[in-house]
Amino acid sequence: MYNLLDAFLEYLRFNKNYSYMTIESYARDIGYFFEFLEDKKITLDEVDPKVIREFSLYLNSTRKLKHSSLRRIFSSIKSFAKFAYKKGFVSKNFGKYVVFPKLPSNLPKFLDEDRVVYMFENIYQKYNFIDNEKKRIMLIRDMAIMFCFYLTGVRISEIASLKLGDINFSSATILIKGKGGKKRIIPLHPILKEKILEYLNVRDKIKTKDTDLLFVGNSKEGGLSVRQIRNLVYKYTSLAGFKVNPHALRHTFATHLLNDGNDIRVIQELLGHSSIGTTQKYIHTSSRRLKEVYKKYHPHA
């Protein structure tokens, strides 16, 4: 079994160009599974739904893992099983028996940086294992949308209404039409620029009618509805083990900017807030950092 694991890890390293940290994570996750199989004297070909259920119980009873960690472990097993089956090392794809643990009902208000990294690594992983060209194209669009949320902090309605002409690649800016018809200019992050350009190369293969909307789909206007975009966010964050709504990504954007030392008034402008008090509600940071901000901007501090 461990020779097969080595082959899988080499595949991730040389074929998928995964980072050292990501590969280490896969090795650790699948290692848990192998320990369980060895203890029960079960071969990979003998893995069935019952074995997967027993492994889930085993993890819950022997290791104190976060909910997101449990989902990551099962995601790793699913990818490993698909690799082993496609390469002919096992007689069946036992990954289809994996049922992800249910998500907790309370949604986090923002994501820490580790969760953001894991979320995007999870999307890349999904992309690398998709064989269907149509699904791959849709994932390119979805990836651009997810990066747009995280790297701009825009509202879901603002993403849905973005038009092709709102993206200025030469000046690296985006024109956002916000609440009450207010307009603001925000920077186009280099990574987001790359993802949008990649998406634009396949956009014509998705659109169902002529539209100048940036992100296309099958709504009446030819774009994506707010509900469809919200469901995309739920889908990709759930795959990573934590379900958050689009507004949480807006909170995440603001929090990470402040933690990186950016001026809260700049963040206020980027978010399109008329009041700095509103911006402060979006920020989830250490008490020390909050005291610094309070002292600097509160009139009675």
Coordinates of C-alpha atoms in Angstrom, one line a residue, residues 178-180 182 264-280:
G178 CA -22.4 49.7 -5.8
K179 CA -25.4 50.5 -3.7
G180 CA -27.5 53.5 -4.6
K182 CA -22.4 54.8 -6.3
I264 CA -8.8 51.2 7.7
R265 CA -9.9 54.2 5.7
V266 CA -8.5 52.6 2.5
I267 CA -10.4 49.5 3.4
Q268 CA -13.5 51.6 3.9
E269 CA -13.1 53.0 0.3
L270 CA -12.5 49.5 -1.2
L271 CA -15.6 48.2 0.5
G272 CA -17.7 51.1 -0.6
H273 CA -18.8 52.1 2.9
S274 CA -20.0 55.6 3.7
S275 CA -19.1 55.2 7.4
I276 CA -16.0 53.9 8.9
G277 CA -18.2 52.5 11.7
T278 CA -19.7 50.1 9.2
T279 CA -16.2 49.0 8.1
Q280 CA -15.2 48.3 11.7

